[in-house]
Structures are given as structure tokens and as C-alpha cells.
Coordinates of C-alpha atoms and ligand atoms in Angstrom, one line a residue:
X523 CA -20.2 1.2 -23.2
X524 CA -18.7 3.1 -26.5
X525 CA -17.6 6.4 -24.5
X526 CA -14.9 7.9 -25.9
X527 CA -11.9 8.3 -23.4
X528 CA -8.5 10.1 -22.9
X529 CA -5.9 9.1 -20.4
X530 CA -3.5 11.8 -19.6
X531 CA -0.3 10.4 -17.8
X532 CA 2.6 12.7 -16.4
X533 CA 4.7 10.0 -16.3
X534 CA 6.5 7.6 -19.2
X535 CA 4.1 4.7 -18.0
X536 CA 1.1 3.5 -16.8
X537 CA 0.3 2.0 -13.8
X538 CA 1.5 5.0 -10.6
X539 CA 2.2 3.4 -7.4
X540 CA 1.8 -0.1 -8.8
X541 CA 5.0 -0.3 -10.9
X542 CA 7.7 -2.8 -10.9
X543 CA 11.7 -3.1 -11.4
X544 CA 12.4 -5.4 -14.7
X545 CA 15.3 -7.3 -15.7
X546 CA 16.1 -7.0 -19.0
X547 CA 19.7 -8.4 -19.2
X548 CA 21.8 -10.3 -17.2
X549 CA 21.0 -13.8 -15.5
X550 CA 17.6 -12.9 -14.1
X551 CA 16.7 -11.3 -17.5
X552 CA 12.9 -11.5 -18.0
X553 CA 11.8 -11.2 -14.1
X554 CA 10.5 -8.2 -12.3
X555 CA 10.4 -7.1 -8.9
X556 CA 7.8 -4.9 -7.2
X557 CA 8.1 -1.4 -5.9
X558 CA 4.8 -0.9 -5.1
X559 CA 1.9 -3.1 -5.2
X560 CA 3.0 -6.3 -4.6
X561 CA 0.4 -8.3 -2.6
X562 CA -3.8 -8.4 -2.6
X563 CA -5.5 -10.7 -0.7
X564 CA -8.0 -13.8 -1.2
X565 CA -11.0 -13.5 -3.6
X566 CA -13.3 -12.9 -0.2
X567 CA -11.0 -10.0 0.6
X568 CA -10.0 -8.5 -2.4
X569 CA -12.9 -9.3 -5.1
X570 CA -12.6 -6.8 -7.1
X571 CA -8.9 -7.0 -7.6
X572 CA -9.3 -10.4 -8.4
X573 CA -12.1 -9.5 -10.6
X574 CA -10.0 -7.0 -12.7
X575 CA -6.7 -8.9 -12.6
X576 CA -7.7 -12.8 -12.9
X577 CA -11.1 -12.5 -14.8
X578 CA -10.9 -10.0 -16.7
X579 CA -7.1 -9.3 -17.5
X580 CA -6.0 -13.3 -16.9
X581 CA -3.1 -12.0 -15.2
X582 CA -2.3 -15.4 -13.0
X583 CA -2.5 -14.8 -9.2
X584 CA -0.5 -17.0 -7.4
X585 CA -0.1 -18.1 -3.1
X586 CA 2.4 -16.2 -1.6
X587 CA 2.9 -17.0 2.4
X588 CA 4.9 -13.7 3.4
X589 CA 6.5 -16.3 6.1
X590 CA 8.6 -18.3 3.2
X591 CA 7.2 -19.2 -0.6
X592 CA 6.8 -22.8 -1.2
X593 CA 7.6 -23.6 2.0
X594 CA 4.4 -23.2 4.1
X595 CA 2.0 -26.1 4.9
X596 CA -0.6 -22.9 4.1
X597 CA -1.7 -19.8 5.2
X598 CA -4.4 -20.9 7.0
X599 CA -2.8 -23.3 9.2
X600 CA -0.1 -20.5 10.1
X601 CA 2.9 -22.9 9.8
X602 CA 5.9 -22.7 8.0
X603 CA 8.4 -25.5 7.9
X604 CA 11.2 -22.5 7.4
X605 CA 11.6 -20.2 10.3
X606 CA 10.9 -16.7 10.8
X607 CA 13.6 -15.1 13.0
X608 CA 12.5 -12.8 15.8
X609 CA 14.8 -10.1 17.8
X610 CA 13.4 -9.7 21.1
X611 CA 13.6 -6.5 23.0
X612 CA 16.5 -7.9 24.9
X613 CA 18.7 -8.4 21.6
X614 CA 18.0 -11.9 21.6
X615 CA 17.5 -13.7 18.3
X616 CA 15.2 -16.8 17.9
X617 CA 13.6 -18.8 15.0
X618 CA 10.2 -19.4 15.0
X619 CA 8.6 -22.2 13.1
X620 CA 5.2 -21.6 13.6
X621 CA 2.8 -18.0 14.2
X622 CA 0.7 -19.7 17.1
X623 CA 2.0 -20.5 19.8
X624 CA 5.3 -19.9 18.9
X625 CA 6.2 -16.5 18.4
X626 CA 3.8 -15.5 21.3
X627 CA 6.2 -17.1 24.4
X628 CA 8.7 -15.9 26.6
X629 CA 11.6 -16.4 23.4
X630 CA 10.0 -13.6 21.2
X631 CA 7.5 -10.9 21.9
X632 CA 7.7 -11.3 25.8
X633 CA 6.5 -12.3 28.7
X634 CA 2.4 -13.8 29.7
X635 CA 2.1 -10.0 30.7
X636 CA 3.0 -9.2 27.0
X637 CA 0.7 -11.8 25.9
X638 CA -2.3 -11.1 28.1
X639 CA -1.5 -7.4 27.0
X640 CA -1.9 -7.7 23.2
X641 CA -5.2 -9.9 23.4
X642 CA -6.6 -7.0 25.2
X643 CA -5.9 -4.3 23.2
X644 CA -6.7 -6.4 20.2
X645 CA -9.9 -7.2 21.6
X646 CA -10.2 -3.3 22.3
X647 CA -9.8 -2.9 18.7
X648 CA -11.8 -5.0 17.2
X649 CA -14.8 -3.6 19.2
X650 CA -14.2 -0.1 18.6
X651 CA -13.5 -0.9 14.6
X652 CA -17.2 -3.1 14.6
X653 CA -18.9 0.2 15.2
X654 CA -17.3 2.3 12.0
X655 CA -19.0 3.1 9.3
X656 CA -16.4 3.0 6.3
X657 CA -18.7 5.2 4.1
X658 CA -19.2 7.9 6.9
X659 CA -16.3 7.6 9.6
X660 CA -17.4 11.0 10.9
X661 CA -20.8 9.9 11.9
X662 CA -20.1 8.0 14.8
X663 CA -21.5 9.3 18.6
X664 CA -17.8 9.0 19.7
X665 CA -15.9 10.2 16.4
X666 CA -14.9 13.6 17.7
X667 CA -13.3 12.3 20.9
X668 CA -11.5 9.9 18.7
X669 CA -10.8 11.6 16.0
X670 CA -9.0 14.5 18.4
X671 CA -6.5 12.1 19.8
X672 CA -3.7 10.3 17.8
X673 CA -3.8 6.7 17.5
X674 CA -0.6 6.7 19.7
X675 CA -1.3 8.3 22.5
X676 CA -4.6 5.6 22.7
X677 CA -2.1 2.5 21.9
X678 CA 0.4 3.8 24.8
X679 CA -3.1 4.6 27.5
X680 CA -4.6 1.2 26.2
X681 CA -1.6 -1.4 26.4
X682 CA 0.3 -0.9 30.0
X683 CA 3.2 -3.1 28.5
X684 CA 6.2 -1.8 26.6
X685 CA 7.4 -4.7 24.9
X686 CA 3.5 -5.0 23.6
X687 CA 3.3 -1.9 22.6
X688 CA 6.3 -2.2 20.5
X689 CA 5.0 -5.3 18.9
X690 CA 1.8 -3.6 18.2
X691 CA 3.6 -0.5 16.5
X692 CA 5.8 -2.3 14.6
X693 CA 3.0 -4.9 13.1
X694 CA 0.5 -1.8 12.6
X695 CA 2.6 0.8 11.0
X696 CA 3.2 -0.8 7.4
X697 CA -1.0 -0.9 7.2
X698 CA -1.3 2.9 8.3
X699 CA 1.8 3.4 5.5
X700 CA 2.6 6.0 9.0
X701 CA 3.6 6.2 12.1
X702 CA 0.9 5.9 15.3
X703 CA 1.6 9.2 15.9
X704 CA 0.6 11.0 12.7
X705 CA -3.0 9.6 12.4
X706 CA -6.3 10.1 14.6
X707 CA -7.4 7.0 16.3
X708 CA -10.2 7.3 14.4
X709 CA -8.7 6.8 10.8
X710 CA -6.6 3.8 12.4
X711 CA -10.1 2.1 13.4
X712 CA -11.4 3.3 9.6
X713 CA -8.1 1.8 8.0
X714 CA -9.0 -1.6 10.7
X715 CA -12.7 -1.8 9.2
X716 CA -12.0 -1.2 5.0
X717 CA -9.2 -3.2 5.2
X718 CA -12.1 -6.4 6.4
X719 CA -11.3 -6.2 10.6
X720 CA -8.4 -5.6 12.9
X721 CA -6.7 -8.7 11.3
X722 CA -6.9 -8.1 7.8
X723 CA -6.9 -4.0 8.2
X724 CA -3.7 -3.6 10.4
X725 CA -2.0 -6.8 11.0
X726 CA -2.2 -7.7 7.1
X727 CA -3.4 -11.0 6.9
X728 CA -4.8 -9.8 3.8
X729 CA -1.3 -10.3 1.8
X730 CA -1.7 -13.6 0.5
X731 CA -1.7 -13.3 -3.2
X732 CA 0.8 -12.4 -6.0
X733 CA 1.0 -10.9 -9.3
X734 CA 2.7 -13.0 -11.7
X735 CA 4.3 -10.3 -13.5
X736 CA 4.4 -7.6 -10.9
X737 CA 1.8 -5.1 -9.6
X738 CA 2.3 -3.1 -12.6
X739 CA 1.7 -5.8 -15.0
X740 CA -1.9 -5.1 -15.7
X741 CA -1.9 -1.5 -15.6
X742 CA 0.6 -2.1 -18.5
X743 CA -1.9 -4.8 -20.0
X744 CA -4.9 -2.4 -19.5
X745 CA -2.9 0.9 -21.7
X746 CA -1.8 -1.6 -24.0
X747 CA -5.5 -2.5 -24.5
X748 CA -6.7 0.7 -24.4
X749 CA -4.8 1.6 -27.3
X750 CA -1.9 4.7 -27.9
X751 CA -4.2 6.9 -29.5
X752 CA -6.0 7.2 -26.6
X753 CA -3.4 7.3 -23.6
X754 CA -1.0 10.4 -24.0
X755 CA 2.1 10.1 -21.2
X756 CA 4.5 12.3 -20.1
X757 CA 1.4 14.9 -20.1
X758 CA 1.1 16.4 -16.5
X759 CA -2.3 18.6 -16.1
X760 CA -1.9 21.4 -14.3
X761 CA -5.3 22.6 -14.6
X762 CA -9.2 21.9 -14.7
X763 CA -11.7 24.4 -15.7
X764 CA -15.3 23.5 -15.9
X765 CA -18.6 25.3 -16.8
X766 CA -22.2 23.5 -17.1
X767 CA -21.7 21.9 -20.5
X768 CA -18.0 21.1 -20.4
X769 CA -14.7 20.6 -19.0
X770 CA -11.1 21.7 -20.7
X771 CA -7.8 20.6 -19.0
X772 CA -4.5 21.9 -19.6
X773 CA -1.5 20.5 -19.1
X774 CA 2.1 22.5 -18.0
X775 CA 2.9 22.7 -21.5
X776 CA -0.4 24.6 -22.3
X777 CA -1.8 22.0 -24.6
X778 CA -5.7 21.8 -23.9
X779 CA -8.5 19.0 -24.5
X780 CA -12.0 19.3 -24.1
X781 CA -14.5 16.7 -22.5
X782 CA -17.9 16.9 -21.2
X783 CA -16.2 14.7 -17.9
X784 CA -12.9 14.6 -16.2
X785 CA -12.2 12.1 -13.7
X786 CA -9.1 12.7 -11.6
X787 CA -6.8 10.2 -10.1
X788 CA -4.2 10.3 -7.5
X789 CA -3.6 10.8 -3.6
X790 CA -5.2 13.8 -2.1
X791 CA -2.0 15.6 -1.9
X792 CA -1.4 15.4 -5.6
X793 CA -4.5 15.6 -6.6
X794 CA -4.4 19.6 -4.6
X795 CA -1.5 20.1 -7.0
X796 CA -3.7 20.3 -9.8
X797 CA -5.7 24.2 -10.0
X798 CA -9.6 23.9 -10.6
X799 CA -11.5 27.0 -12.0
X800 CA -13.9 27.6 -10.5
X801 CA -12.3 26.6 -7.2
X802 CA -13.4 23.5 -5.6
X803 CA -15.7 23.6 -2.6
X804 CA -13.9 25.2 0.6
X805 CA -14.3 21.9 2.1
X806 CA -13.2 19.8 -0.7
X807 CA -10.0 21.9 -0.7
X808 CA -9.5 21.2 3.1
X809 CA -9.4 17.7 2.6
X810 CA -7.1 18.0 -0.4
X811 CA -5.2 19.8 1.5
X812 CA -4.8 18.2 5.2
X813 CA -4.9 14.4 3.8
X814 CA -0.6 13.8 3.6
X815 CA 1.2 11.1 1.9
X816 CA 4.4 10.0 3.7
X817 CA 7.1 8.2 2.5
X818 CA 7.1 4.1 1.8
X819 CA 9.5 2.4 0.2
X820 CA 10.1 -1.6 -0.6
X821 CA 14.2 -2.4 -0.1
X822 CA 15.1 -5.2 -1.9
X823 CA 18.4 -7.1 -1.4
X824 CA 19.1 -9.1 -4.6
X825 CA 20.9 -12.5 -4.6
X826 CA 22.1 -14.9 -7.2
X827 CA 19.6 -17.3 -5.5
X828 CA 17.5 -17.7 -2.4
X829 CA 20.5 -19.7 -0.2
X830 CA 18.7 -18.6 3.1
X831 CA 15.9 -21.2 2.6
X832 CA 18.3 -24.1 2.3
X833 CA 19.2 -23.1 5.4
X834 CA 15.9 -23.6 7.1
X835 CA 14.9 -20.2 7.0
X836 CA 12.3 -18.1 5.5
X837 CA 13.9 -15.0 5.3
X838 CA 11.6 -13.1 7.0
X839 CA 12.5 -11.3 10.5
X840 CA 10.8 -9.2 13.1
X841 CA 13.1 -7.1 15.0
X842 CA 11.7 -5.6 18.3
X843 CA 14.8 -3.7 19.1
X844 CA 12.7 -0.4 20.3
X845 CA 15.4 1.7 17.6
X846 CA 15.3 -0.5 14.9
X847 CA 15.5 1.1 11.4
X848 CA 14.5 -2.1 9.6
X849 CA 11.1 -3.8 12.4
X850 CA 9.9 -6.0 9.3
X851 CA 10.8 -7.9 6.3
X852 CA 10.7 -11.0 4.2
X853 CA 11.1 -13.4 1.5
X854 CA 10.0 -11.4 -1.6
X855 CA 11.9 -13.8 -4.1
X856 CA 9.8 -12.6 -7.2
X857 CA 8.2 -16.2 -8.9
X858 CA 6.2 -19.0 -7.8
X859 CA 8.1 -21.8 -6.7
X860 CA 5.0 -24.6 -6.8
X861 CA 5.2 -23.8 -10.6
X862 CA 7.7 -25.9 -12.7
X863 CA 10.2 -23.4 -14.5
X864 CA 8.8 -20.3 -12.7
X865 CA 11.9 -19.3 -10.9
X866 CA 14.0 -20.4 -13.6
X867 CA 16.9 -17.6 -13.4
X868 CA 14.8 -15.8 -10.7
X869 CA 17.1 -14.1 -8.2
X870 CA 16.5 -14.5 -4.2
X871 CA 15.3 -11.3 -2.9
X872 CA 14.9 -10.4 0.6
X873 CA 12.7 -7.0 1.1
X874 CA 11.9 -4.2 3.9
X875 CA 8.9 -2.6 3.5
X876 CA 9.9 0.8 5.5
X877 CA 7.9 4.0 6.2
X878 CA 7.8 7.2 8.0
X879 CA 10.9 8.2 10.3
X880 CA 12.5 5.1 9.0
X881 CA 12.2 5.6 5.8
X882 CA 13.2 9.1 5.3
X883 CA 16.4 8.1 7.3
X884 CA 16.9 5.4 4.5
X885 CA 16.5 7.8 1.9
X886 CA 18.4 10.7 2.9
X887 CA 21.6 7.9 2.4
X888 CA 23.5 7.6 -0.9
X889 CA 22.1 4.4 -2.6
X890 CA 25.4 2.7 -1.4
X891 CA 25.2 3.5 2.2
X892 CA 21.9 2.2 2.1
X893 CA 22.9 -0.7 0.4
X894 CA 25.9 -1.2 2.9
X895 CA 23.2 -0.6 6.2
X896 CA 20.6 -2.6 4.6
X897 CA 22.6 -5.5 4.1
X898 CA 25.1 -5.1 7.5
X899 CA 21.4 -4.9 9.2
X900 CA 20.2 -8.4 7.5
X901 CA 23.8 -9.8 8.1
X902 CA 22.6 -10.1 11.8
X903 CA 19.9 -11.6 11.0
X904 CA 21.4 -14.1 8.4
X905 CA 24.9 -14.4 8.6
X906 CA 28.0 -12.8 6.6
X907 CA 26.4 -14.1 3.0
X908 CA 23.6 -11.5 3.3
X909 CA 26.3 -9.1 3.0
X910 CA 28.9 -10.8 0.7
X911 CA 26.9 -12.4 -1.7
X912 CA 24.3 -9.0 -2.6
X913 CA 24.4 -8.5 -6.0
X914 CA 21.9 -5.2 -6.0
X915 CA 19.3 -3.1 -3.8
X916 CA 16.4 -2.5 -5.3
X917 CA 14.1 0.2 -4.1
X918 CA 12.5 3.6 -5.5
X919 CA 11.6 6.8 -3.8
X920 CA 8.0 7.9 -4.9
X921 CA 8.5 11.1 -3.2
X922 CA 10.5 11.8 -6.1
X923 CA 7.8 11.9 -8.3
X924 CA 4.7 14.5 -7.4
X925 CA 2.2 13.2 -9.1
X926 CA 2.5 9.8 -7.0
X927 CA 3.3 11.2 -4.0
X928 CA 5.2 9.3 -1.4
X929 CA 3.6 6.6 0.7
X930 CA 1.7 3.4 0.4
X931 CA -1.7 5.2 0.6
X932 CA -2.6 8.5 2.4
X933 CA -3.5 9.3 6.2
X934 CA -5.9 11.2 8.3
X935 CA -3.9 13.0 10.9
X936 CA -6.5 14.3 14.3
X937 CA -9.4 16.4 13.0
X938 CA -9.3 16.2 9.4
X939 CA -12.1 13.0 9.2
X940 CA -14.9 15.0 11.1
X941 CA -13.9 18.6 10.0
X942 CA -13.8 18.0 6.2
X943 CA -13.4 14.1 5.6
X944 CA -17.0 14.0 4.0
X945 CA -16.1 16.2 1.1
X946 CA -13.6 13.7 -0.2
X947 CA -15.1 11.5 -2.1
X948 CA -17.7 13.2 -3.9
X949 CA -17.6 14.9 -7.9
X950 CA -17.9 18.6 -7.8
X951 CA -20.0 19.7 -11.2
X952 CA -18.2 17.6 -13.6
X953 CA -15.0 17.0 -12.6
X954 CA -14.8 13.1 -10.5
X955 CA -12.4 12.0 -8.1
X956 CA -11.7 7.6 -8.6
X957 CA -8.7 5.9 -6.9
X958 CA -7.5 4.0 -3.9
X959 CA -8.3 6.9 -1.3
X960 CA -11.6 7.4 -2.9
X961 CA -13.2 4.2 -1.9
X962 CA -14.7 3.4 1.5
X963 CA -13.9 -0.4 1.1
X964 CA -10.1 -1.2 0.6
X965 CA -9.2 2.1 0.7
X966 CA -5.5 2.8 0.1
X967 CA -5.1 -0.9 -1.3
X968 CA -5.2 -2.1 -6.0
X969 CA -8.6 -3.8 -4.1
X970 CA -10.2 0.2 -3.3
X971 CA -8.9 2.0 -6.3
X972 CA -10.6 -0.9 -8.6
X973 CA -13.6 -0.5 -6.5
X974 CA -13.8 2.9 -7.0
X975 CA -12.8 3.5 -10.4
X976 CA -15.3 0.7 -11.7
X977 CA -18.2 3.2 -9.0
X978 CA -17.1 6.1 -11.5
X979 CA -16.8 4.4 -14.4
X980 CA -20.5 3.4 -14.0
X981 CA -21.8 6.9 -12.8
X982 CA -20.3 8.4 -15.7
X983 CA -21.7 5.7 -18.3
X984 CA -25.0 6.5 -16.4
X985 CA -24.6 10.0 -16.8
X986 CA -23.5 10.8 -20.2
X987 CA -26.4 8.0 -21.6
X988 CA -28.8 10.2 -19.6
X989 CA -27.5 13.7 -21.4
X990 CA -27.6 11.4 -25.0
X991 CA -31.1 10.2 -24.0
X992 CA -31.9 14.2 -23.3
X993 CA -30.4 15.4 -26.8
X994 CA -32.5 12.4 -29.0
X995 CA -35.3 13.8 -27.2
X996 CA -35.1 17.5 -28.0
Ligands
LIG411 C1 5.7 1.1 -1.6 C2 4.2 0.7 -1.9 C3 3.7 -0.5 -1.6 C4 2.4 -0.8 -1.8 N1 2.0 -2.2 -1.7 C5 0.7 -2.5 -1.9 C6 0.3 -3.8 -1.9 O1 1.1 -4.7 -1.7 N2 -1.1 -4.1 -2.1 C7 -2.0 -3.1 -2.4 O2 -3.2 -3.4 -2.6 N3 -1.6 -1.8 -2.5 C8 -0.3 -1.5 -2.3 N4 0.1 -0.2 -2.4 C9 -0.9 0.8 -2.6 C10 -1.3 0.9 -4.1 O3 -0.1 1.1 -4.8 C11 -2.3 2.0 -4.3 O4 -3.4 1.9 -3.5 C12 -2.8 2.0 -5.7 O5 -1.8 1.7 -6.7 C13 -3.3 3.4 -6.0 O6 -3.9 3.5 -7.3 P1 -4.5 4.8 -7.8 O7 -4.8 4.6 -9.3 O8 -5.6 5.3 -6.9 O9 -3.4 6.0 -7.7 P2 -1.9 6.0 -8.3 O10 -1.3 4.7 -8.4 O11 -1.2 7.1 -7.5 O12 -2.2 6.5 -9.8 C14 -2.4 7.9 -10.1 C15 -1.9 8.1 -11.5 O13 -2.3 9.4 -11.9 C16 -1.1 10.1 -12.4 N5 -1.3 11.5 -12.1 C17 -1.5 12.1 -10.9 N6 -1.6 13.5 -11.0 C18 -1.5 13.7 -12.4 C19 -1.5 14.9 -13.1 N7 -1.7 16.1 -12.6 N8 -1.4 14.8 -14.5 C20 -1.2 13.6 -15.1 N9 -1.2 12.5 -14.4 C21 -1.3 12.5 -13.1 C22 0.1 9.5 -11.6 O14 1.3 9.7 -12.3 C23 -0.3 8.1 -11.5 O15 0.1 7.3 -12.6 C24 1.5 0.2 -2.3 C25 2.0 1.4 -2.5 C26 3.3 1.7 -2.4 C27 3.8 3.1 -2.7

């Protein structure tokens, strides 16, 4: 549209929470890994990922069955020929070759109580999520009531069966990127609804596609396109100051640039590190403020190859255990094995995608010790080789960083959604807010922060031709 645009980045790279780990020597030399993003869904459920990443980018999207790459008769059939092993709450270990019927019987998540349990509250769900509205979560008659109890304590009232409820927890968690207990019932039925329905939204069925390259590979595309001269990193802004005509930011090292708009990216919580003169809007500053990240992190257990499939198994587990550290990984081998040469040199990765209590007990261990219970944990799972044969984990803290944050995506803990949630979204003067927590669709997924950066892309355009179209006229 021929605006002019500046990028300031506090860190060395693009891309924030989608980056990746590379090889660059060694035997798996040219293949990455991800950290962060790692999965989108189909073109229905994630168009305008795929719009960005496929269309415009041609970054090459490829199937990825979290149940076992290349060895799924297809997602939508739900069958694996590889089986997914499943701890039961009694310690018990069992394969599972197929989603339905199999992993709901008497060998895995429990008894036709269990069963009868988890269709209900399911059901429960996806009534209560049909009545959100995504753009205004706080308008609904019943939003107070639900937004003053935590999702929790409405899981633990609704589903009378423990083995259930643990199923439920475990399966829902890694959506909420927290634990039941930290967010309002209301934000789990508003993370249900923008991720596309209770299936999609909290038991991720919308994982389905890869990035060839990794999740960072297009931001990386997308600054090399945009040019150096106009992407400065290791430049953190510390603050924003804005009058009618203009806007000049300043970063901790005091350097200054002037722009008639700034658009500002990031979680709430980092966003509220950054100081705005004038202050922002009490309300705005609530929700900055009350809107936390927790911790995520992807552990990834590197092999010289993936031996587990040979074995007939897809490297993916459920544990049930109720004090498991580790309720949920997979095969995260990083190629596309239906693609001749593609996992040429590729190691065999198996991954944990941990968060909340679990994951800062990972983290507070020395990278060995997590290494050694990582591994000792999956060695129960899949034998001694999971231990002897590791090459390397993989994993990065993004709580180390402040202007990612921490977690997948942020959460609404009780009472923040109808006390301040409908200031978040919004541009105060001319300072906008674009990014995965900003959109009502997708929010907290690549799929939202597209959605909403191409929403302020197009405002801005808008606006700025508008004050051109003013100036020609005077
Ligand atoms: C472990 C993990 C797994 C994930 N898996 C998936 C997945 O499989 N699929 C999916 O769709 N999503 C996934 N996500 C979520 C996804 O990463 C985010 O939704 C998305 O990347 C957010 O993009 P964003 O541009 O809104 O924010 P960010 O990625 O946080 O980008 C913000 C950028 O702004 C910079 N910045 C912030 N403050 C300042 C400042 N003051 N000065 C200068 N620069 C600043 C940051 O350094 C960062 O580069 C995952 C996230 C994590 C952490």
C-alpha cells in the first residue's frame, strides 16, 4: 500500500513465540525443530494461516497426524496403524490402535461410567460454548456467574467421575496453555468457541498441519522480505508517547523514532511492560495488567532415528497417572515422511508439550536432570532405548525472555473478562494493539495473530490514506 514501516525487535530475530531450534552441524545438519509454534490446523480452521504461509509466503504445509507421521490411514478416519500407549489410572499401560472405540473402554480411560461421564460434560460444553460471542465474551446474560467461578471448580461440579475428570484436565490444559484452575469458566468456553468448538478449541483437533521449516520459518522469510533497513533488532522500547499528530517511541537505550502510528505486539503482560504517555485508559491498563502468561514449554528427546515406529508405535502416550509430570506427548520427528528425501538425516524426536505446575517443576531442574527425568519418564513408556539411545533435549524457557513472556498464549483468570476484558482489543489515540491475543477468532493460535495483524494492517492503511486524502485537500 506504499506506507513506510519500522519494525523494532528486542530480540536478535524475528518471529517471538514461533521460533525454532536449527541444526547446523552434525548428522541432522540442515533440520529444525520447533519451540513454539509448531502445528495450525486445516484451511477451514486456520485460513488465514494458511493464507499467509502457503499463498502468500509458499512455505509448504504438510499432514501431520499427532498420533504417528506417515503412519495414519488419516486424520479423519482417526486410525493409526502405530499405537498410541495409554497409562490408566491404575498404572496399567496399553496400546491403542485406533481413537474410537478404542481408547474409550475399560483398558484406558475407564469404565462405561467414565464413558457416559465424558459424553456428558462434552455435551455440556459444547452447549454453553454455542452461546459465546468471541467478539464480546462479556455480554452474555450468564457471563458474570461464569466468569466468577474457575473452570475447575465447574469441571469437578459437572463430571461426578474422577478418572473423567482427569482425562478431561489432562486433554484440556495444553489448549488453555494453564491449568483449570487459573481461568474463569468463561474464558475456557471463549478459548472452546475461537478455537472453532469444543473439539477444535480444547481437545485440539485443530493440529493437523506442519511447517516445513519450522514455525519460525516465515517470520524469518517475512524480515528477510521486508528488508534490514527497515527491521532494527535487539531494540527493546520501553516507551510510547503520543500527542494528536504523532507518536515517538523510545527504546532502553534512549534512541527515539517518530511515526504518525505505532502498532504494538506481544502478550498483555509484556505489552504492560512497555510505559505510555499519556497513560492508557484505566481500563486498558487493567487488562494489561490482570491478563498473565504462564509457562509452556515443548521437551524434545532427540534420537539418531525414530526406532519406536518400527516397533509398532507411534510415540505418542497419554498418561492418566493423577501425579503425572509428563500427561501428553508425541511423535514430533521434524520432516515429512510421504516426501522422498524429506527426512533424509532427520533425527527421531519424541516431544512433551508441558505447562503450568508441571512445567515450572521442569524448569526449575538443571538441563541434565530434566534430561535424565524426561527420558527415565519416556523409558516407561518405551523401553530402556528411550533412555540409552538420547542424543539431546531440546526445549527453551520463554519466561526467560520478557518481551515473549512465558506460555502458549495468555489466560483470563475469574473476573477479568467482564470487569475490563472489553478494553483489550481496541487502539487508544494512535497507538494499536495486533497479535494472537488481540483477535476474537483463533486467539492465542499463528491462525489469530495473522487475523489480527492483517485487521490493523488494514485500519491503518485506511487511516493514514484518509489523513493524505485530508492534506491534498487543504
Ligand atoms: C511453547 C509454545 C507452543 C506453541 N504452539 C503453537 C502451535 O502449535 N500452533 C499455534 O497456532 N500457536 C502456537 N503457539 C502460540 C503462538 O506462538 C502465538 O500465538 C503467536 O506466535 C503469537 O504471535 P504474536 O505476534 O501475537 O506475539 P509474539 O510471538 O509474542 O511476538 C511479539 C514480538 O514482539 C517483540 N516485542 C514485545 N515487546 C517488545 C518491546 N517492548 N520492544 C521490542 N520488541 C518487543 C517480541 O520480542 C516478539 O518478537 C505456541 C506458543 C508457545 C510458547
Amino acid at each position: 500500500a506504499g506506507a513506510k514501516v519500522l519494525v523494532l525487535e528486542a530480540l536478535h530475530e524475528a518471529g517471538g513465540r514461533a521460533r525454532d531450534y536449527r541444526w547446523t552441524t552434525g548428522p541432522h545438519a540442515g533440520h529444525s525443530l520447533e519451540l513454539g509454534v509448531a502445528l495450525i490446523g486445516t484451511a477451514e480452521q486456520t485460513p488465514f494461516a494458511h493464507s499467509l504461509l502457503a499463498d502468500e509466503l509458499g512455505v509448504r504445509l504438510y499432514s501431520f497426524p499427532v498420533w504417528g507421521p506417515g503412519n495414519c490411514t488419516g486424520w479423519g478416519s482417526l486410525n493409526c496403524r502405530t499405537a498410541l500407549l495409554c497409562r490408566n489410572g491404575e498404572g496399567e499401560i496399553n496400546p491403542f490402535k485406533t481413537l474410537f472405540p478404542g481408547i474409550i473402554t475399560r483398558r484406558c480411560v475407564g469404565s462405561a461410567k467414565t464413558v457416559a461421564a465424558l459424553l456428558k460434560v462434552t455435551a455440556e460444553l459444547m452447549l454453553l460454548t454455542s452461546g459465546v460471542d468471541v467478539e464480546a465474551p462479556w455480554s452474555h446474560p450468564k457471563a458474570v456467574e461464569w466468569d466468577s467461578q474457575t473452570f475447575g471448580a465447574w469441571l469437578r461440579a459437572a463430571c461426578d467421575d474422577t478418572p473423567a475428570y482427569n482425562y478431561l484436565k489432562l486433554t484440556i490444559e495444553p489448549d488453555l496453555s494453564a491449568s483449570v484452575d487459573s481461568v474463569s469458566l468463561l474464558h475456557a468456553l471463549f478459548m472452546s468457541k475461537t478455537g472453532g468448538g469444543v473439539f477444535d478449541g480444547l481437545y485440539a483437533f485443530n493440529n493437523v498441519k506442519r511447517i516445513s521449516g519450522g514455525g519460525g520459518a516465515p517470520a524469518l522469510k517475512m524480515a528477510a522480505e521486508l528488508g534490514a533497513a527497515n527491521i532494527l533488532y535487539n531494540v527493546r522500547v520501553e516507551s510510547i508517547r503520543q500527542d494528536e499528530q504523532m507518536v515517538e517511541v523510545t527504546s532502553s537505550d534512549g534512541r527515539r523514532w517518530g511515526a504518525k502510528y505505532v502498532v504494538v505486539t506481544g502478550a498483555p503482560s509484556v505489552v504492560n511492560k512497555v510505559t505510555f504517555e499519556p497513560p492508557l485508559p484505566s481500563l486498558k491498563q487493567q487488562v494489561l495488567r490482570n491478563v498473565p502468561i504462564g509457562n509452556a514449554v515443548r521437551l524434545s528427546a532427540v534420537y539418531p532415528w525414530a526406532w519406536w515406529r518400527s516397533r509398532g508405535l507411534s510415540g505418542a502416550w497419554g498418561d492418566e497417572k493423577n501425579d503425572s509430570i509428563l500427561p501428553l506427548g508425541m511423535d514430533m520427528t521434524p520432516c515429512d515422511s510421504s516426501r522422498e528425501h524429506d527426512c533424509d538425516g532427520a533425527p527421531g524426536v519424541i516431544q512433551a508439550q508441558v505447562q503450568g505446575a508441571q512445567a515450572d517443576a521442569l524448569l526449575a531442574m538443571s538441563h541434565s536432570a530434566r534430561q535424565l527425568a524426561f527420558t527415565r519418564f519416556l523409558a516407561q513408556f518405551f523401553g530402556s532405548d528411550a533412555m540409552s539411545s538420547v542424543e539431546q533435549l531440546v526445549d527453551f524457557d520463554f519466561a526467560q525472555y520478557p518481551t515473549l513472556g512465558g506460555g502458549t498464549q495468555a489466560h483470563f483468570p475469574p473476573k477479568v473478562w467482564t470487569t475490563s476484558g472489553k478494553a483489550l482489543r481496541g487502539p487508544v489515540g494512535r497507538v494499536h494493539f495486533a497479535g494472537a491475543e488481540y483477535s476474537a477468532l483463533r486467539f492465542g493460535y499463528l491462525d489469530g495473530a495473522v487475523r489480527s495483524a492483517n485487521a490493523t494492517a488494514a485500519s491503518l492503511i485506511a487511516k493514514l490514506g484518509a489523513e493524505e486524502g485530508l492534506q491534498r485537500a487543504r
